[in-house]
Short mmCIF file of C-alpha atoms and ligand atoms in Angstrom, two decimals:
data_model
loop_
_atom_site.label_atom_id
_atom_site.label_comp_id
_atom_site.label_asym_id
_atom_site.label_seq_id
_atom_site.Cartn_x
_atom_site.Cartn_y
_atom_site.Cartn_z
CA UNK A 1 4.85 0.58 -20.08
CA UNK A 2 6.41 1.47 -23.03
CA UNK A 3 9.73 0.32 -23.55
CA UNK A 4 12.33 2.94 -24.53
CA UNK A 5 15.71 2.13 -26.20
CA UNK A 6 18.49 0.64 -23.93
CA UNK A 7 21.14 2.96 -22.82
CA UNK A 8 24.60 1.50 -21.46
CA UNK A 9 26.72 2.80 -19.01
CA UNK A 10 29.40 3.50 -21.52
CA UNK A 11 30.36 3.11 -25.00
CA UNK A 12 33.69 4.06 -26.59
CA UNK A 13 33.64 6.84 -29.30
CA UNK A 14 36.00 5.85 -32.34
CA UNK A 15 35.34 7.81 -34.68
CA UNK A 16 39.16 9.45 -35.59
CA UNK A 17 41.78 7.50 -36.85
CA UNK A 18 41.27 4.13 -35.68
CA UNK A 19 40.47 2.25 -39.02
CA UNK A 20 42.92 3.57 -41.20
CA UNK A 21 45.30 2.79 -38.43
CA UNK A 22 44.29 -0.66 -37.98
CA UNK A 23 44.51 -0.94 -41.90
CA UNK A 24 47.66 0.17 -41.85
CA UNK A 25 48.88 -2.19 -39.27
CA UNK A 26 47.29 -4.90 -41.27
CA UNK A 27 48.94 -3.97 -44.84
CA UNK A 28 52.28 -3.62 -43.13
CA UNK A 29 51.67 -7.03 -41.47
CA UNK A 30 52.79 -5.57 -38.47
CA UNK A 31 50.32 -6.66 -35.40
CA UNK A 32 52.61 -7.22 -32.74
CA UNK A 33 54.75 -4.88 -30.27
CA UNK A 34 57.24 -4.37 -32.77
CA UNK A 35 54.67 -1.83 -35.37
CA UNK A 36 55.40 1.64 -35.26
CA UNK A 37 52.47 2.43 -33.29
CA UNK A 38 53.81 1.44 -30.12
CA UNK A 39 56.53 4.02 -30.17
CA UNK A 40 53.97 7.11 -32.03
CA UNK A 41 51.66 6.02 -28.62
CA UNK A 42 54.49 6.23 -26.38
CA UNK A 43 55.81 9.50 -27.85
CA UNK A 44 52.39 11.01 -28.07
CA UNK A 45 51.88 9.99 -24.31
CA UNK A 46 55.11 11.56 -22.64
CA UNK A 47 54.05 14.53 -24.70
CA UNK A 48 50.21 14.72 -23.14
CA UNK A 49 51.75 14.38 -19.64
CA UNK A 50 54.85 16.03 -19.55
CA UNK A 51 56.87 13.52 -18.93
CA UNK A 52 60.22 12.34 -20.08
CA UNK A 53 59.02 8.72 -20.67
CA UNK A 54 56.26 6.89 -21.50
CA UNK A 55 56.15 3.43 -22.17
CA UNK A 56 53.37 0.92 -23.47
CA UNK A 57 52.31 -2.03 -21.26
CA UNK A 58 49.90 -4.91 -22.07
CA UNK A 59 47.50 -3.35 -19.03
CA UNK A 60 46.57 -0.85 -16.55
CA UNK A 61 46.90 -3.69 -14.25
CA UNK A 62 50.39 -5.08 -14.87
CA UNK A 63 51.27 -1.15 -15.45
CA UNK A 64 50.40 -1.12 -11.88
CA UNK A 65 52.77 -4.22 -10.90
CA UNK A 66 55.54 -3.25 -13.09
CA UNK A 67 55.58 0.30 -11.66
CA UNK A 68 55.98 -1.30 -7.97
CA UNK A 69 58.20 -3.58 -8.54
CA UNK A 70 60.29 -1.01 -10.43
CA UNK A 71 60.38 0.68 -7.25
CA UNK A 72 61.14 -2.59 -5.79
CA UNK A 73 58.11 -2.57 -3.61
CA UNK A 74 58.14 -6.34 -2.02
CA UNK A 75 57.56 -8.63 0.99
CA UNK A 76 57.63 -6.64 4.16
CA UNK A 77 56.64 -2.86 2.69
CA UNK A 78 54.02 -1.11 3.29
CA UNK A 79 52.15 0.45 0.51
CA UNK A 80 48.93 2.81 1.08
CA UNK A 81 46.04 2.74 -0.86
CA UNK A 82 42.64 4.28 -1.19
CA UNK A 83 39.98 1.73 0.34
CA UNK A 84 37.14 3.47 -2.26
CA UNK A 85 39.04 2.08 -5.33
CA UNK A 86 38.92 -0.56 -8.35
CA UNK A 87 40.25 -3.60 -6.97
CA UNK A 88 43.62 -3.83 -9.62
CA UNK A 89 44.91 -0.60 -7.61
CA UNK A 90 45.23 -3.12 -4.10
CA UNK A 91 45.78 -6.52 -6.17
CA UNK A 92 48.63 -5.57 -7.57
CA UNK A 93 50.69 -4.17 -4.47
CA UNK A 94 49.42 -7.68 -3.00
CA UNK A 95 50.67 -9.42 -6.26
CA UNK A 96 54.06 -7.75 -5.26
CA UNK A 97 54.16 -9.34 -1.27
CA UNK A 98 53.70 -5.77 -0.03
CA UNK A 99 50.94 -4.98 2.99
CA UNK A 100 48.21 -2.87 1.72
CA UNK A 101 47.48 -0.33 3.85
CA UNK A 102 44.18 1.65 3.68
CA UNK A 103 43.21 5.07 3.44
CA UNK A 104 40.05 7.09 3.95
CA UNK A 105 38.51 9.32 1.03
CA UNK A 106 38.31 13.44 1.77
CA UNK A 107 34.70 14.04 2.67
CA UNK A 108 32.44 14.33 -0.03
CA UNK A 109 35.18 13.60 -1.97
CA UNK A 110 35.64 9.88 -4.66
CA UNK A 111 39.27 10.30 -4.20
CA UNK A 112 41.68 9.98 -1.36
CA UNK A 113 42.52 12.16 2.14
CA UNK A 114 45.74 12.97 2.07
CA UNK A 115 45.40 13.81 5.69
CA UNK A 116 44.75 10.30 6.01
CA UNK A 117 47.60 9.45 3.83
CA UNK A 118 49.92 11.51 6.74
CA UNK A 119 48.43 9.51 9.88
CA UNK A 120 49.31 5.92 8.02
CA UNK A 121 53.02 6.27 6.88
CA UNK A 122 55.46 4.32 9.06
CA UNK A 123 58.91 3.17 8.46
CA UNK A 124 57.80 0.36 6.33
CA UNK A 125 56.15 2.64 3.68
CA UNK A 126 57.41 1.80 0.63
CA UNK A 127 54.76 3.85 -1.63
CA UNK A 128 51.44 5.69 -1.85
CA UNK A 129 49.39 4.88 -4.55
CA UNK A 130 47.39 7.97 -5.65
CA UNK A 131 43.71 6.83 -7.75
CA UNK A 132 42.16 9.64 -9.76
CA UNK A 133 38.87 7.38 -9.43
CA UNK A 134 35.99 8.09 -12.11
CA UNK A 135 37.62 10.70 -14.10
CA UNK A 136 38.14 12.95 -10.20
CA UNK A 137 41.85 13.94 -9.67
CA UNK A 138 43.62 13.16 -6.60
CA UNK A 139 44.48 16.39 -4.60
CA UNK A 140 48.37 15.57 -5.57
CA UNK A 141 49.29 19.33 -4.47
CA UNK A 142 48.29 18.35 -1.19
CA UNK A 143 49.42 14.58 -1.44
CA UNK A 144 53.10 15.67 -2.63
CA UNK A 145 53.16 18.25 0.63
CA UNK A 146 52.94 14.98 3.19
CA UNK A 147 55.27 12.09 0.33
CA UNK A 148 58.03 14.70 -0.64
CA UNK A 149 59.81 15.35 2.44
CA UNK A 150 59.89 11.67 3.28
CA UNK A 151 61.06 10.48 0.19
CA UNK A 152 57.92 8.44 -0.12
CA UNK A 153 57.29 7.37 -4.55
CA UNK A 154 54.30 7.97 -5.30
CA UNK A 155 52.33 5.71 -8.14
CA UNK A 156 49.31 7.79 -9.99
CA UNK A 157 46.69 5.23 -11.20
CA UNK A 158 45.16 7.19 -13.92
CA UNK A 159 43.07 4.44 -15.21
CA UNK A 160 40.04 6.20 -14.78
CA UNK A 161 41.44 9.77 -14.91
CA UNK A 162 43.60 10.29 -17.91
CA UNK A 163 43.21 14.60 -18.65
CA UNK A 164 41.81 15.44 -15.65
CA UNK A 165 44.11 18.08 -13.94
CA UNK A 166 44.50 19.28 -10.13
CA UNK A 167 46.31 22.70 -9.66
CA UNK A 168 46.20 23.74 -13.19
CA UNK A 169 47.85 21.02 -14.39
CA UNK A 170 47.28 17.19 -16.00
CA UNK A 171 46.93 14.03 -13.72
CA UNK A 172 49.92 11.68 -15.05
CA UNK A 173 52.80 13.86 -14.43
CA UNK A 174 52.65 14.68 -11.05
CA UNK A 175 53.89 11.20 -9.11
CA UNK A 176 57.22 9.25 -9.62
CA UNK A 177 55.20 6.76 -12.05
CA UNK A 178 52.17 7.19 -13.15
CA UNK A 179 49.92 3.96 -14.58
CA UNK A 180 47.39 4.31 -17.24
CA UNK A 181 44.89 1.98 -18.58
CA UNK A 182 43.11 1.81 -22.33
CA UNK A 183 40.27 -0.70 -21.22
CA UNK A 184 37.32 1.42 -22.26
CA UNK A 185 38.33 4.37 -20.44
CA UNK A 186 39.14 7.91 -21.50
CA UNK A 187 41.16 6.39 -24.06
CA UNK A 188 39.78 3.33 -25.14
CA UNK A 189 41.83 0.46 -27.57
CA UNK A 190 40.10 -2.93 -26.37
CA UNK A 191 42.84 -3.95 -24.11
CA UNK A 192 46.03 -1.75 -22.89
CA UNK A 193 47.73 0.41 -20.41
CA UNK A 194 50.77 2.66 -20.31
CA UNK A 195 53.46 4.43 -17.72
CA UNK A 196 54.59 7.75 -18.07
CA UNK A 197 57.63 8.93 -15.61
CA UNK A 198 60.73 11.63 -15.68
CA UNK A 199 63.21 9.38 -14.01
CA UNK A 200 66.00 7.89 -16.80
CA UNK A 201 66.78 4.81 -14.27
CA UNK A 202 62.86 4.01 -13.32
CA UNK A 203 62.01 4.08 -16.89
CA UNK A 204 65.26 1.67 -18.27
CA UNK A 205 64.16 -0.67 -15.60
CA UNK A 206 60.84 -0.85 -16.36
CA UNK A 207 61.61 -1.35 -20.08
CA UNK A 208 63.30 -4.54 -18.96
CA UNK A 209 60.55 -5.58 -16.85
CA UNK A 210 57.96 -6.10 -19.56
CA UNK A 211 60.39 -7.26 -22.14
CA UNK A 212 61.65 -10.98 -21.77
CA UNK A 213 65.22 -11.29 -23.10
CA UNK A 214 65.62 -12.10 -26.99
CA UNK A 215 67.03 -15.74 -27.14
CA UNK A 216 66.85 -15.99 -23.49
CA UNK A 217 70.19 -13.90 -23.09
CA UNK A 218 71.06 -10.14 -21.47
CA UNK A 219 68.98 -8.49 -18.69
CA UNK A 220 69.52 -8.76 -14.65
CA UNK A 221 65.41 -9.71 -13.86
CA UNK A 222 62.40 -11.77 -14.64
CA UNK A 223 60.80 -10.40 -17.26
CA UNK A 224 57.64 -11.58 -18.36
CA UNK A 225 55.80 -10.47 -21.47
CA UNK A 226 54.32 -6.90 -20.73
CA UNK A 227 54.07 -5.56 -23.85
CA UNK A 228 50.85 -3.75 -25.71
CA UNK A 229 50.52 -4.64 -29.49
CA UNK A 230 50.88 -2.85 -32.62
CA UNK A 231 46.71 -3.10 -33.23
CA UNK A 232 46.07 -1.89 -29.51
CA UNK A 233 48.44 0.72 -29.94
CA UNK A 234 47.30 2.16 -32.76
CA UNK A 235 43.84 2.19 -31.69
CA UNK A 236 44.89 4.46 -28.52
CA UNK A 237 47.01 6.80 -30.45
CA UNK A 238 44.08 7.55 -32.71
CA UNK A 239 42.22 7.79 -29.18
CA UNK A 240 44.33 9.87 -28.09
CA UNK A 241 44.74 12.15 -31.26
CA UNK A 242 41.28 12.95 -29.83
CA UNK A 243 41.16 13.28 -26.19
CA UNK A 244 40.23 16.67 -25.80
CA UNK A 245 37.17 16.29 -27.73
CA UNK A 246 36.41 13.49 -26.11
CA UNK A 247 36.92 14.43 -22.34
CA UNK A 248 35.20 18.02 -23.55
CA UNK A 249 31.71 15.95 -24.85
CA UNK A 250 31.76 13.91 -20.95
CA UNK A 251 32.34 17.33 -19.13
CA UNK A 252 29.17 18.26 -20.87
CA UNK A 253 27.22 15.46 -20.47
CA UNK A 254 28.36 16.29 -16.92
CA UNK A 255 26.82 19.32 -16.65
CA UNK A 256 23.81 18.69 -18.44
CA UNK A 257 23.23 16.11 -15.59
CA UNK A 258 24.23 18.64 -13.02
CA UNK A 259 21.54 21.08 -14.43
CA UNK A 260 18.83 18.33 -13.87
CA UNK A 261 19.42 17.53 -10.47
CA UNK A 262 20.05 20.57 -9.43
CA UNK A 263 17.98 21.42 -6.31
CA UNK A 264 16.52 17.52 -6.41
CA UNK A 265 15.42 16.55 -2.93
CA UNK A 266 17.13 13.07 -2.08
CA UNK A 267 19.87 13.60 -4.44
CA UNK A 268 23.05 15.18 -4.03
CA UNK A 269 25.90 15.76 -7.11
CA UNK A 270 29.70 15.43 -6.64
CA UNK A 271 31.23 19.13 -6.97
CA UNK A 272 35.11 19.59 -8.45
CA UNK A 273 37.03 21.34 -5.82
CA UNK A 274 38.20 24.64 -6.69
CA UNK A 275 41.81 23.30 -7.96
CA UNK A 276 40.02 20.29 -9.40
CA UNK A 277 39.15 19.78 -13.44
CA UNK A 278 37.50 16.39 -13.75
CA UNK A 279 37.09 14.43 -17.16
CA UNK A 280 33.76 12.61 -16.02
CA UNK A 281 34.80 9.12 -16.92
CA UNK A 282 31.78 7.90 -15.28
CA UNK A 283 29.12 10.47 -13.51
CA UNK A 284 27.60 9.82 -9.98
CA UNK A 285 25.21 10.82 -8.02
CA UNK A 286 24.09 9.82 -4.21
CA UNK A 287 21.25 9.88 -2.45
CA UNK A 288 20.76 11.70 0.21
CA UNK A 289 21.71 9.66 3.87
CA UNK A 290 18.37 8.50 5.04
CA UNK A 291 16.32 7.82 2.06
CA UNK A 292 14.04 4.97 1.88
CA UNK A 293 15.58 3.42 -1.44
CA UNK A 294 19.17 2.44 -2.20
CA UNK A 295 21.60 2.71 -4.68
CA UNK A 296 21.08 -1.01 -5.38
CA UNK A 297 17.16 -0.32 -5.35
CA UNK A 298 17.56 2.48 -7.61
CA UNK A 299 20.11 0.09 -10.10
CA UNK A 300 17.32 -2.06 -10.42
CA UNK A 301 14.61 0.67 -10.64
CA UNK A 302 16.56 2.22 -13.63
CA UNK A 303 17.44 -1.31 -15.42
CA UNK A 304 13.51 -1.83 -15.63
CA UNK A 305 13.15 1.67 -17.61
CA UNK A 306 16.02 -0.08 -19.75
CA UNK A 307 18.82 2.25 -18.26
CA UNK A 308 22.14 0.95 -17.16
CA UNK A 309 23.50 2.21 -14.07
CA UNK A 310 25.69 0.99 -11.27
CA UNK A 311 26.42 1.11 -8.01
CA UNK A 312 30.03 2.67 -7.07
CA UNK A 313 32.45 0.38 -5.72
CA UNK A 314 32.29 -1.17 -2.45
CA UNK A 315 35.72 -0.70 -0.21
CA UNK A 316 38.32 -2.88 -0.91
CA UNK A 317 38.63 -3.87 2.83
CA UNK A 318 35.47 -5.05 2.62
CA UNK A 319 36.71 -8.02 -0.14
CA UNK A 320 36.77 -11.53 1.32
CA UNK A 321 41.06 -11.34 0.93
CA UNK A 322 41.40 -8.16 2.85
CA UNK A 323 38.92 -7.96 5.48
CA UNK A 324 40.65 -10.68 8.02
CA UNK A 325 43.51 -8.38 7.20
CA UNK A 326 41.96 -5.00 8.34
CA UNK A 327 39.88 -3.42 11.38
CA UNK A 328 40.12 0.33 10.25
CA UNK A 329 37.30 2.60 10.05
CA UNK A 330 36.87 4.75 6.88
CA UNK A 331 33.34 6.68 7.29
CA UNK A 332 33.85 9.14 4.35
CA UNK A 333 34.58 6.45 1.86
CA UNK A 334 32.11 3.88 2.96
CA UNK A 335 29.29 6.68 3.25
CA UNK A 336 30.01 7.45 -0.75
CA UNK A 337 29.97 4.09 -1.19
CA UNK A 338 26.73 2.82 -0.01
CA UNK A 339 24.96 5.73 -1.19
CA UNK A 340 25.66 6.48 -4.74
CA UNK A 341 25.88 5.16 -8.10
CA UNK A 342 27.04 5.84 -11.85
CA UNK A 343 25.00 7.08 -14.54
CA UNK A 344 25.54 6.50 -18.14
CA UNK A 345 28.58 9.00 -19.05
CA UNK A 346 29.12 7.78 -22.63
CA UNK A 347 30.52 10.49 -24.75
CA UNK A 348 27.69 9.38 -27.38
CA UNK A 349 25.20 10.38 -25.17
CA UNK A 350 22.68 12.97 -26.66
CA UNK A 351 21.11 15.17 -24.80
CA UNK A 352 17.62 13.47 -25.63
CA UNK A 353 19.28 10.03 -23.62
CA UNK A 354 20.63 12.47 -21.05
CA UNK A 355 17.18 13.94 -20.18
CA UNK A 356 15.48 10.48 -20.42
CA UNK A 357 18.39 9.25 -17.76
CA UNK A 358 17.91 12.28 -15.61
CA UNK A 359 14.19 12.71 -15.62
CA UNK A 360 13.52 8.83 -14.77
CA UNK A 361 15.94 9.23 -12.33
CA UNK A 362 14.12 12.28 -10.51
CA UNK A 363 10.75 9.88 -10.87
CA UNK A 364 12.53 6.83 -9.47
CA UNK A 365 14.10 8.54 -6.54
CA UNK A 366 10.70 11.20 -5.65
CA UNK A 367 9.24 7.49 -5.73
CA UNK A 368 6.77 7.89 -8.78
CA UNK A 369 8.32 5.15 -10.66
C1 PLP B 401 41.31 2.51 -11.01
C2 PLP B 401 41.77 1.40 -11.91
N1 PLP B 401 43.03 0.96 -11.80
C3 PLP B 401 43.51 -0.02 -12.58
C4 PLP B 401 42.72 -0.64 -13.54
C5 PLP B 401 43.26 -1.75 -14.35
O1 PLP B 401 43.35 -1.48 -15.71
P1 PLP B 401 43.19 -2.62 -16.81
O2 PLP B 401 41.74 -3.01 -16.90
O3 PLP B 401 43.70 -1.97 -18.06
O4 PLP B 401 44.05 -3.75 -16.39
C6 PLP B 401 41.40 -0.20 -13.70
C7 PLP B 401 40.54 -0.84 -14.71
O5 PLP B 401 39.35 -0.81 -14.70
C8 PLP B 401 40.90 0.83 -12.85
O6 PLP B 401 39.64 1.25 -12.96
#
């Protein structure tokens, strides 16, 4: 067999500003928090997502935990969360005290029901966290009609989603805080995350949440160090500078994709719903419910043809922590799950790699490879 050329799963794309920002942090000698890049980022961020605020944070993950604990989320509250998600999303309302409860996806859907969302709020909901998984947005139009008239926050985790829009209008803006991550996603700077919120008194406290107190004096909480640096934040701004490009070149990889499995028996695509624009972080297929090979077969089937793929993630009930925890059912979530996997959605791609990916694909799955 002739051995073609690897292809990864992803790769970022920095080829805009990056260097000449990095140089510039490095001939100011300014590498940590206190650089001007941090505040260009945040600026440039709040801008993006219509928002008020926006604030740089060492993580997507400890955006997460700042977010609920500025919403003092604790011991004893109840927050919901998708069960089809990447496992930061429930870690960190666990890292708070707080109960996770689960949710279902819609049907055919990667993100969450928001009829689902409805049937779990009790008294002890304390917030709903909202993942735009794999570049998909949340239906937050829908998600806002059931949170709103109870007064319920809800946190947007945009890791995965940044620029995707529901109802005409950009993921990030929509819930009371909304936590973004830099870890080779849209916007990729090695390491980093960010919030973006409207609310004056959310966004002072959750400045003094990821800034310890100079000389150990001033501020009412424990602050531990949550800040992004001046080189991470400059290579996200430059990132960001970008983003359209760069979420336009994965909507067409997207489609390309969507062209070549078109019609495929044994395969089926994920559609955008009509008030849905997705940015394609990662693409996925399924197979159909039935066939003889798996998504973990497949994996494996593609990694010999030296193409990286994955299988989605498996439900976060399922992991060894929760599952004592939990007895619910969530049929449209675990049916995406064991049934599909992500293809290489690299902005890089060319469409030569894209046709290799698709085509071997096609032979793997027809069972000719
Ligand atoms: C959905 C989701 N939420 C949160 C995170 C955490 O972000 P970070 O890796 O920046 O801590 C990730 C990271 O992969 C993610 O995919």
């Amino acid at each position: 067999m002739t051995q073609h050329p690897f292809i990864p799963l992803d790769e970022p794309l920095l080829g805009g500003n990056e260097r000449k920002y990095l140089n510039q942090c490095i001939d100011t000698n300014w590498i940590s928090w206190q650089g001007e890049f941090g505040g260009r980022l945040e600026k440039a961020m709040a801008g993006y997502c219509e928002t008020k605020h926006a604030l740089a944070i060492v993580n997507g993950t400890y955006a997460l935990v700042l977010a609920l604990q500025a919403l003092g989320v604790g011991p004893d509250d109840e927050v919901i969360c998708p069960t089809l998600t990447m496992s930061a999303t429930a870690f960190a309302a666990t890292t708070v005290g707080a109960k996770v409860v689960w949710v279902d996806n819609a049907p055919h859907s990667l993100t969450l029901d928001p009829a689902d969302v409805a049937r779990k709020i009790t008294a002890k909901t304390k917030a709903v966290l909202a993942v735009h998984l794999y570049g998909r947005a949340a239906d937050m139009e829908r998600l806002l009609a059931v949170t709103k008239p109870k007064n319920i926050p809800v946190i947007e985790d945009v890791a995965e989603g940044f620029a995707a829009k529901t109802s005409g209008r950009r993921v990030g803006g929509w819930g009371t805080i909304a936590c973004h991550s830099f870890h080779n996603k849209i916007l990729a700077s090695g390491e980093g995350g960010a919030v973006t919120l409207n609310d004056d008194r959310l966004a002072a406290k959750l400045n003094e949440l990821r800034t310890p107190p100079p000389d150990n004096a001033g501020g009412t909480v424990i602050a531990l160090n949550n800040r992004m640096s001046n080189l991470a934040a400059a290579v996200a701004l430059a990132q960001l500078e970008r983003v359209d490009e760069l979420v336009e070149t994965r909507r067409k990889v997207a489609k390309l994709y969507d062209q070549y499995f078109a019609g495929v028996p044994g395969l089926e695509t994920f559609k955008e719903r009509d008030n849905e624009w997705c940015v394609f972080w990662r693409y996925q297929i399924a197979l159909t419910p039935g066939h003889p090979l798996t998504n973990k077969e497949l994996v494996a089937r593609l990694r010999k043809h030296n193409i990286e793929s994955r299988p989605i993630f498996t439900l976060m009930s399922d992991h060894p922590y929760y599952k004592p925890l939990s007895s619910g059912e969530y049929p449209n979530a675990r049916l995406v799950s064991e049934q599909s996997l992500d293809l290489p959605s690299s902005p890089r791609l060319t469409p030569e790699q894209i046709e290799r990916v698709a085509k071997t694909v096609i032979e793997c799955v027809a069972n000719k490879r």
